[in-house]
Amino acid sequence: MKRNLWMDLTPLLDIFLILLFAVLINQNVGQRQLEGSYASAIDRLRAENTQRTLELEALKAELGAEPLGAADERVKYDFLVEKALVLDVELRGGRNQIWLNDVATSIYIVDFPERRALQKDAVQTLLNSELQRLADDDPLLLVTLKADTSAYRYAYLLVLEALREWTGENPLPKSYFVPLN
């Protein structure tokens, strides 16, 4: 059987396959070059990370070596705690219960305008009784107020007003009020 020469595609197929292999080899070489550059970048970043870690450890050691400033502050704080009487008032829970020096009291702040004055008086009476119980001489008095996130704003404002009035009227020579939040 006689073949047509113009129909013989074998050489064309060979050229196509050679070009295909050349493209695949070129892609493989390019991928290896990218992997090499990525590996060198990763190594460089790891070296920088190690250097930063060593610098951080040196700074931590340097800060840890200077407890004298913190010790001085602690001595001052301990002195003030000995000389001052601290009354910590706290509003806790959604029922707005008053806690005094981490002890629950029977006072709950409710949102009734007609009971506002009674509630303020109850808070101030509680502080008076605690002050009489704890005070030996004329100390420095510090009253703090904080509330957790479930306490209502009206209750916080009422207790804030009651404490400001009470520290202003307090007979002690040095009375301070600090709202903590």
mmCIF file of N, CA and C in Angstrom, residues 85-88 99-105 124-139 141 166 170-172:
data_model
loop_
_atom_site.group_PDB
_atom_site.id
_atom_site.type_symbol
_atom_site.label_atom_id
_atom_site.label_comp_id
_atom_site.label_asym_id
_atom_site.label_seq_id
_atom_site.Cartn_x
_atom_site.Cartn_y
_atom_site.Cartn_z
ATOM 1 N N LEU A 85 -7.044 53.138 105.796
ATOM 2 C CA LEU A 85 -8.182 52.239 105.897
ATOM 3 C C LEU A 85 -8.857 52.237 104.527
ATOM 4 N N VAL A 86 -8.997 51.064 103.936
ATOM 5 C CA VAL A 86 -9.568 50.951 102.591
ATOM 6 C C VAL A 86 -10.906 50.253 102.696
ATOM 7 N N LEU A 87 -11.913 50.893 102.152
ATOM 8 C CA LEU A 87 -13.245 50.300 102.063
ATOM 9 C C LEU A 87 -13.537 50.067 100.580
ATOM 10 N N ASP A 88 -13.562 48.800 100.177
ATOM 11 C CA ASP A 88 -13.843 48.438 98.790
ATOM 12 C C ASP A 88 -15.322 48.146 98.638
ATOM 13 N N TRP A 99 -21.333 44.679 97.750
ATOM 14 C CA TRP A 99 -20.327 43.915 98.490
ATOM 15 C C TRP A 99 -19.386 44.927 99.118
ATOM 16 N N LEU A 100 -19.028 44.709 100.369
ATOM 17 C CA LEU A 100 -18.115 45.604 101.067
ATOM 18 C C LEU A 100 -16.926 44.780 101.552
ATOM 19 N N ASN A 101 -15.745 45.132 101.066
ATOM 20 C CA ASN A 101 -14.503 44.410 101.390
ATOM 21 C C ASN A 101 -14.661 42.910 101.135
ATOM 22 N N ASP A 102 -15.197 42.572 99.967
ATOM 23 C CA ASP A 102 -15.398 41.188 99.513
ATOM 24 C C ASP A 102 -16.339 40.381 100.404
ATOM 25 N N VAL A 103 -17.250 41.051 101.079
ATOM 26 C CA VAL A 103 -18.275 40.393 101.889
ATOM 27 C C VAL A 103 -19.632 40.871 101.379
ATOM 28 N N ALA A 104 -20.503 39.919 101.094
ATOM 29 C CA ALA A 104 -21.825 40.274 100.583
ATOM 30 C C ALA A 104 -22.644 40.949 101.673
ATOM 31 N N THR A 105 -23.383 41.973 101.277
ATOM 32 C CA THR A 105 -24.286 42.655 102.205
ATOM 33 C C THR A 105 -25.723 42.351 101.787
ATOM 34 N N GLN A 124 -24.773 54.541 102.832
ATOM 35 C CA GLN A 124 -23.999 55.393 103.737
ATOM 36 C C GLN A 124 -24.005 54.849 105.162
ATOM 37 N N THR A 125 -25.109 54.296 105.615
ATOM 38 C CA THR A 125 -25.176 53.678 106.943
ATOM 39 C C THR A 125 -24.263 52.470 107.017
ATOM 40 N N LEU A 126 -24.236 51.693 105.959
ATOM 41 C CA LEU A 126 -23.328 50.543 105.908
ATOM 42 C C LEU A 126 -21.878 50.998 106.037
ATOM 43 N N LEU A 127 -21.511 52.063 105.334
ATOM 44 C CA LEU A 127 -20.136 52.577 105.411
ATOM 45 C C LEU A 127 -19.834 53.137 106.800
ATOM 46 N N ASN A 128 -20.801 53.825 107.403
ATOM 47 C CA ASN A 128 -20.595 54.348 108.771
ATOM 48 C C ASN A 128 -20.350 53.224 109.765
ATOM 49 N N SER A 129 -21.149 52.163 109.672
ATOM 50 C CA SER A 129 -20.965 51.058 110.619
ATOM 51 C C SER A 129 -19.635 50.351 110.376
ATOM 52 N N GLU A 130 -19.232 50.210 109.145
ATOM 53 C CA GLU A 130 -17.938 49.571 108.856
ATOM 54 C C GLU A 130 -16.787 50.461 109.309
ATOM 55 N N LEU A 131 -16.918 51.757 109.142
ATOM 56 C CA LEU A 131 -15.879 52.679 109.585
ATOM 57 C C LEU A 131 -15.752 52.655 111.112
ATOM 58 N N GLN A 132 -16.865 52.636 111.809
ATOM 59 C CA GLN A 132 -16.814 52.569 113.278
ATOM 60 C C GLN A 132 -16.222 51.255 113.750
ATOM 61 N N ARG A 133 -16.474 50.189 113.002
ATOM 62 C CA ARG A 133 -15.949 48.880 113.383
ATOM 63 C C ARG A 133 -14.440 48.788 113.164
ATOM 64 N N LEU A 134 -13.936 49.399 112.101
ATOM 65 C CA LEU A 134 -12.531 49.240 111.731
ATOM 66 C C LEU A 134 -11.611 50.352 112.222
ATOM 67 N N ALA A 135 -12.115 51.547 112.402
ATOM 68 C CA ALA A 135 -11.249 52.697 112.686
ATOM 69 C C ALA A 135 -10.835 52.712 114.152
ATOM 70 N N ASP A 136 -9.508 52.729 114.403
ATOM 71 C CA ASP A 136 -8.974 52.860 115.754
ATOM 72 C C ASP A 136 -8.644 54.313 116.062
ATOM 73 N N ASP A 137 -7.969 54.970 115.159
ATOM 74 C CA ASP A 137 -7.610 56.379 115.321
ATOM 75 C C ASP A 137 -8.055 57.124 114.069
ATOM 76 N N ASP A 138 -7.515 58.287 113.857
ATOM 77 C CA ASP A 138 -7.900 59.050 112.666
ATOM 78 C C ASP A 138 -7.053 58.594 111.478
ATOM 79 N N PRO A 139 -7.508 57.600 110.747
ATOM 80 C CA PRO A 139 -6.687 57.106 109.639
ATOM 81 C C PRO A 139 -6.941 57.879 108.351
ATOM 82 N N LEU A 141 -8.486 57.508 104.928
ATOM 83 C CA LEU A 141 -9.564 56.646 104.449
ATOM 84 C C LEU A 141 -9.605 56.697 102.931
ATOM 85 N N TRP A 166 -20.863 60.717 100.908
ATOM 86 C CA TRP A 166 -20.394 60.207 102.198
ATOM 87 C C TRP A 166 -18.942 60.593 102.455
ATOM 88 N N ASN A 170 -17.721 62.923 105.514
ATOM 89 C CA ASN A 170 -17.068 62.077 106.515
ATOM 90 C C ASN A 170 -16.241 62.918 107.479
ATOM 91 N N PRO A 171 -16.315 62.630 108.773
ATOM 92 C CA PRO A 171 -15.607 63.447 109.761
ATOM 93 C C PRO A 171 -14.100 63.171 109.819
ATOM 94 N N LEU A 172 -13.620 62.146 109.141
ATOM 95 C CA LEU A 172 -12.178 61.877 109.183
ATOM 96 C C LEU A 172 -11.408 62.975 108.462
#
